[in-house]
Tab-separated table of C-alpha atoms in Angstrom:
chain	number	residue	atom	x	y	z
A	10	MET	CA	3.382	-44.001	-129.174
A	11	THR	CA	5.913	-41.270	-129.925
A	12	ALA	CA	6.398	-40.372	-133.598
A	13	PRO	CA	10.009	-40.509	-134.870
A	14	VAL	CA	11.795	-37.179	-135.187
A	15	ARG	CA	11.856	-36.213	-138.880
A	16	PHE	CA	13.627	-32.860	-138.685
A	17	PRO	CA	16.750	-31.785	-136.763
A	18	ARG	CA	16.419	-29.687	-133.636
A	19	PHE	CA	18.235	-26.363	-133.824
A	20	PHE	CA	19.838	-24.360	-131.037
A	21	VAL	CA	21.394	-20.893	-130.806
A	22	THR	CA	24.640	-19.984	-129.049
A	23	ASN	CA	25.118	-16.976	-126.815
A	24	SER	CA	26.706	-13.913	-128.391
A	25	SER	CA	30.493	-13.628	-128.279
A	26	PRO	CA	33.069	-11.245	-129.825
A	27	CYS	CA	33.403	-11.659	-133.596
A	28	PRO	CA	36.867	-12.987	-134.554
A	29	TYR	CA	36.785	-11.206	-137.921
A	30	LEU	CA	35.211	-7.754	-137.511
A	31	PRO	CA	36.194	-5.509	-134.581
A	32	GLY	CA	33.306	-4.263	-132.498
A	33	LYS	CA	30.927	-6.916	-133.790
A	34	SER	CA	29.538	-9.927	-131.973
A	35	GLU	CA	28.719	-13.341	-133.380
A	36	ARG	CA	25.985	-15.858	-132.727
A	37	LYS	CA	25.475	-19.265	-134.337
A	38	VAL	CA	22.580	-21.598	-134.937
A	39	PHE	CA	23.547	-25.274	-134.800
A	40	THR	CA	22.259	-28.827	-134.812
A	41	GLU	CA	23.720	-32.243	-134.108
A	42	LEU	CA	24.530	-34.545	-137.012
A	43	ASN	CA	23.501	-38.068	-136.126
A	44	GLY	CA	21.206	-40.874	-137.173
A	45	PRO	CA	21.006	-43.161	-140.208
A	46	HIS	CA	20.771	-40.349	-142.794
A	47	THR	CA	23.556	-38.088	-141.582
A	48	ASP	CA	25.237	-37.713	-144.994
A	49	GLU	CA	21.954	-36.599	-146.601
A	50	MET	CA	21.303	-34.158	-143.757
A	51	ASN	CA	24.806	-32.718	-143.993
A	52	ASP	CA	24.407	-32.290	-147.770
A	53	ALA	CA	21.066	-30.535	-147.343
A	54	LEU	CA	22.378	-28.238	-144.620
A	55	GLY	CA	25.511	-27.482	-146.668
A	56	ARG	CA	23.345	-26.267	-149.527
A	57	ILE	CA	21.754	-23.677	-147.208
A	58	GLY	CA	25.006	-22.386	-145.778
A	59	PHE	CA	25.819	-24.651	-142.845
A	60	ARG	CA	29.336	-25.834	-142.044
A	61	ARG	CA	30.396	-28.967	-140.193
A	62	SER	CA	32.542	-29.150	-137.070
A	63	GLN	CA	32.873	-32.727	-135.774
A	64	ASN	CA	29.269	-33.907	-135.324
A	65	VAL	CA	27.723	-30.427	-135.364
A	66	ALA	CA	26.452	-28.357	-138.303
A	67	TYR	CA	26.341	-24.593	-137.746
A	68	ARG	CA	25.885	-21.281	-139.503
A	69	PRO	CA	26.063	-17.620	-138.429
A	70	SER	CA	22.893	-16.136	-136.981
A	71	CYS	CA	23.934	-12.606	-136.052
A	72	PRO	CA	20.939	-10.257	-135.669
A	73	ASP	CA	22.808	-7.041	-136.560
A	74	CYS	CA	25.291	-8.229	-139.183
A	75	LYS	CA	25.179	-10.090	-142.504
A	76	ALA	CA	28.882	-9.917	-143.387
A	77	CYS	CA	29.400	-13.705	-143.392
A	78	VAL	CA	28.468	-15.061	-146.810
A	79	SER	CA	28.622	-18.719	-147.860
A	80	VAL	CA	30.653	-19.129	-151.057
A	81	ARG	CA	31.400	-22.019	-153.390
A	82	VAL	CA	33.554	-22.339	-156.518
A	83	LEU	CA	32.021	-23.582	-159.764
A	84	ALA	CA	34.623	-26.299	-160.329
A	85	ASP	CA	33.802	-27.154	-163.935
A	86	GLU	CA	34.040	-23.505	-165.039
A	87	PHE	CA	37.172	-22.659	-163.080
A	88	SER	CA	40.099	-21.587	-165.242
A	89	PRO	CA	43.279	-20.592	-163.375
A	90	ASN	CA	44.780	-17.229	-164.205
A	91	ALA	CA	48.471	-16.764	-165.033
A	92	THR	CA	49.550	-16.494	-161.385
A	93	GLN	CA	47.525	-19.557	-160.426
A	94	ARG	CA	48.912	-21.584	-163.348
A	95	LYS	CA	52.441	-20.713	-162.217
A	96	LEU	CA	51.602	-21.881	-158.711
A	97	LEU	CA	50.213	-25.168	-160.030
A	98	ARG	CA	53.368	-25.799	-162.082
A	99	ARG	CA	55.626	-24.979	-159.125
A	100	ASN	CA	53.910	-27.578	-156.957
A	101	GLN	CA	53.094	-30.266	-159.520
A	102	ASP	CA	55.746	-32.542	-158.022
A	103	LEU	CA	54.016	-32.737	-154.640
A	104	VAL	CA	52.707	-36.147	-153.621
A	105	VAL	CA	48.999	-35.771	-152.817
A	106	GLU	CA	47.027	-38.497	-151.067
A	107	ALA	CA	43.450	-38.631	-149.791
A	108	CYS	CA	43.835	-40.433	-146.465
A	109	GLN	CA	41.214	-41.862	-144.150
A	110	PRO	CA	40.363	-39.429	-141.323
A	111	TRP	CA	42.895	-40.596	-138.753
A	112	ALA	CA	44.914	-38.001	-136.879
A	113	THR	CA	48.710	-38.392	-136.856
A	114	GLU	CA	51.486	-36.811	-134.817
A	115	GLU	CA	52.966	-35.436	-138.040
A	116	GLN	CA	49.716	-33.664	-138.931
A	117	TYR	CA	49.375	-32.246	-135.417
A	118	ALA	CA	52.951	-30.906	-135.434
A	119	LEU	CA	52.331	-29.193	-138.778
A	120	LEU	CA	49.057	-27.716	-137.465
A	121	GLN	CA	50.788	-26.294	-134.386
A	122	GLU	CA	53.506	-24.745	-136.540
A	123	TYR	CA	50.899	-23.273	-138.892
A	124	LEU	CA	48.830	-21.781	-136.068
A	125	SER	CA	51.882	-20.228	-134.423
A	126	LYS	CA	52.799	-18.485	-137.688
A	127	ARG	CA	49.399	-17.543	-139.105
A	128	HIS	CA	47.037	-17.335	-136.119
A	129	PRO	CA	49.073	-16.649	-132.959
A	130	GLY	CA	46.803	-16.105	-129.992
A	131	GLY	CA	43.797	-17.623	-131.775
A	132	GLY	CA	41.488	-20.071	-130.056
A	133	MET	CA	42.832	-23.083	-131.939
A	134	THR	CA	46.360	-22.573	-130.585
A	135	GLU	CA	45.152	-24.156	-127.334
A	136	MET	CA	44.341	-27.433	-129.123
A	137	ASP	CA	46.107	-30.458	-127.713
A	138	GLU	CA	46.571	-33.744	-129.574
A	139	MET	CA	43.286	-35.129	-128.268
A	140	ASP	CA	41.414	-32.037	-129.482
A	141	TYR	CA	42.974	-32.452	-132.904
A	142	SER	CA	42.087	-36.145	-132.989
A	143	ASP	CA	38.487	-35.250	-132.162
A	144	MET	CA	38.411	-32.649	-134.957
A	145	VAL	CA	39.586	-35.190	-137.532
A	146	GLU	CA	38.121	-38.466	-136.367
A	147	GLN	CA	34.722	-37.467	-134.998
A	148	SER	CA	33.152	-37.184	-138.417
A	149	PRO	CA	29.726	-38.714	-138.998
A	150	VAL	CA	30.028	-38.153	-142.769
A	151	LYS	CA	32.392	-39.188	-145.578
A	152	SER	CA	35.622	-37.326	-144.862
A	153	TYR	CA	39.300	-37.414	-145.775
A	154	VAL	CA	42.530	-35.815	-144.695
A	155	ILE	CA	44.181	-34.845	-147.953
A	156	GLU	CA	47.941	-34.751	-147.395
A	157	TYR	CA	50.518	-32.828	-149.442
A	158	ARG	CA	54.087	-34.106	-149.250
A	159	GLU	CA	57.419	-33.231	-150.752
A	160	PRO	CA	58.706	-35.837	-153.246
A	161	ALA	CA	60.152	-39.035	-151.807
A	162	VAL	CA	63.941	-39.289	-151.592
A	163	ASP	CA	65.611	-42.710	-151.904
A	164	GLY	CA	62.305	-44.411	-151.251
A	165	VAL	CA	61.680	-42.442	-148.052
A	166	LYS	CA	58.304	-40.692	-147.850
A	167	GLY	CA	58.615	-36.931	-148.248
A	168	ARG	CA	57.947	-34.369	-145.536
A	169	LEU	CA	54.337	-33.379	-144.889
A	170	ILE	CA	53.925	-29.709	-145.819
A	171	GLY	CA	50.154	-29.372	-146.130
A	172	ALA	CA	46.891	-31.040	-145.167
A	173	CYS	CA	43.178	-30.427	-145.421
A	174	LEU	CA	40.256	-32.024	-143.619
A	175	THR	CA	37.709	-32.396	-146.417
A	176	ASP	CA	34.127	-33.658	-146.592
A	177	GLN	CA	32.804	-35.245	-149.765
A	178	GLN	CA	29.234	-34.107	-150.211
A	179	GLY	CA	26.770	-35.201	-152.865
A	180	ASP	CA	27.410	-32.070	-154.937
A	181	GLY	CA	30.994	-31.219	-154.136
A	182	LEU	CA	33.925	-31.039	-151.764
A	183	SER	CA	33.686	-29.029	-148.570
A	184	MET	CA	37.013	-27.775	-147.235
A	185	ILE	CA	36.591	-27.980	-143.462
A	186	TYR	CA	40.077	-26.846	-142.414
A	187	SER	CA	43.436	-26.628	-144.145
A	188	PHE	CA	46.917	-25.959	-142.758
A	189	PHE	CA	50.401	-25.932	-144.236
A	190	ASP	CA	54.044	-24.918	-143.911
A	191	ALA	CA	53.600	-21.147	-143.953
A	192	ASP	CA	57.344	-20.461	-144.167
A	193	HIS	CA	58.427	-23.021	-146.746
A	194	PRO	CA	61.539	-21.557	-148.436
A	195	SER	CA	60.541	-22.455	-152.006
A	196	ARG	CA	56.783	-23.029	-151.931
A	197	SER	CA	55.005	-19.815	-151.029
A	198	GLY	CA	51.286	-19.899	-151.704
A	199	LEU	CA	50.696	-23.433	-150.438
A	200	GLY	CA	47.277	-22.483	-149.095
A	201	ASN	CA	46.219	-21.259	-152.528
A	202	PHE	CA	47.586	-24.419	-154.124
A	203	ILE	CA	45.549	-26.600	-151.753
A	204	ILE	CA	42.361	-24.782	-152.767
A	205	MET	CA	43.121	-25.147	-156.470
A	206	ASP	CA	43.950	-28.816	-156.012
A	207	HIS	CA	40.502	-29.293	-154.458
A	208	ILE	CA	38.860	-27.478	-157.361
A	209	LEU	CA	40.633	-29.706	-159.881
A	210	ARG	CA	39.813	-32.817	-157.827
A	211	ALA	CA	36.137	-31.898	-157.785
A	212	LYS	CA	36.181	-31.191	-161.511
A	213	ASN	CA	37.844	-34.528	-162.302
A	214	ALA	CA	35.326	-36.354	-160.103
A	215	GLY	CA	32.358	-34.687	-161.795
A	216	LEU	CA	31.443	-32.748	-158.642
A	217	PRO	CA	30.160	-29.268	-159.459
A	218	TYR	CA	31.242	-27.313	-156.375
A	219	VAL	CA	33.983	-26.680	-153.855
A	220	TYR	CA	32.565	-25.151	-150.690
A	221	LEU	CA	34.968	-22.631	-149.137
A	222	GLY	CA	32.916	-21.754	-146.076
A	223	TYR	CA	32.261	-18.104	-145.268
A	224	TRP	CA	33.653	-15.058	-146.979
A	225	VAL	CA	33.441	-12.172	-144.495
A	226	ASN	CA	32.835	-8.844	-146.194
A	227	GLY	CA	35.212	-6.289	-144.693
A	228	SER	CA	37.729	-8.795	-143.323
A	229	SER	CA	41.096	-8.811	-145.097
A	230	ARG	CA	41.728	-12.300	-143.673
A	231	MET	CA	38.940	-13.662	-145.867
A	232	GLU	CA	39.677	-11.823	-149.122
A	233	TYR	CA	41.596	-14.802	-150.525
A	234	LYS	CA	38.354	-16.754	-150.972
A	235	ILE	CA	37.110	-14.487	-153.760
A	236	ARG	CA	40.176	-15.089	-155.949
A	237	TYR	CA	38.712	-18.328	-157.284
A	238	GLN	CA	36.266	-17.471	-160.007
A	239	PRO	CA	33.595	-18.136	-161.011
A	240	LEU	CA	32.228	-18.096	-157.501
A	241	GLU	CA	28.692	-18.358	-156.176
A	242	GLN	CA	27.355	-16.827	-152.995
A	243	LEU	CA	24.304	-17.742	-150.961
A	244	GLY	CA	21.657	-15.069	-150.597
A	245	ALA	CA	18.066	-14.804	-149.490
A	246	GLU	CA	16.882	-16.201	-152.837
A	247	GLY	CA	19.448	-19.001	-153.080
A	248	TRP	CA	22.813	-19.337	-154.781
A	249	HIS	CA	23.855	-16.786	-157.406
A	250	ARG	CA	27.031	-15.480	-159.011
A	251	PHE	CA	29.320	-13.537	-156.731
A	252	ASP	CA	28.984	-9.789	-157.132
A	253	ALA	CA	32.370	-8.090	-156.725
A	254	LYS	CA	30.645	-4.697	-156.376
A	255	GLN	CA	29.578	-5.587	-152.844
A	256	VAL	CA	33.143	-5.926	-151.553
A	257	SER	CA	33.959	-3.351	-148.898
A	258	ARG	CA	37.547	-2.510	-148.077
A	259	GLN	CA	37.199	-2.067	-144.357
A	260	PRO	CA	40.117	-2.838	-142.067
A	261	ALA	CA	39.882	-6.225	-140.342
């Protein structure tokens, strides 16, 4: 009689060019998320630096580089600075709703617009509507699409200007992927607002952390993640306060 599998099986991808640091290559270790205790497994893997993509949990496993660092915001201790408070006030009229993870044409159109402005030529620009539906709907854990809309006018629902696919873990919110109107004429900084909204949501729900994924030391594209303090980073001995002294200002 075969014993039941108690631990996930892990696999390693082949090396490919790093999308963040020129001249570097990336490799990932991953496992499938399935079975009756998927939420617990995802929580446990999240605490050791894994991220979720559909029904797969992965983390970097690059033999010659340690630039990718898992980071999470301490929601209860977060206190917005003057610039962040101004951004919160500017967008306090937005209608925010945590929706069930169902993909919509409106979300997909906003994603395509966002990718064309912020990540032209990136791998996600080739996503079709089915790919997007898979990204949103193939979630084996508790997930939401948090939508950000302009105020309603004459009872008509406002325009969608931001969205974030978000997992609710046992100890916090994990921001899987966010996108927004990058050229809104009066609401610059929407991406930053979405992060702060998640921090405040976690705080109000009594959840201690907001997981931001990987900060990549030396990549200017990832510098925004260290603006939200206090921040913790994952190291060899577990989670500890982010050390700003380690930041290198290398070109991305």
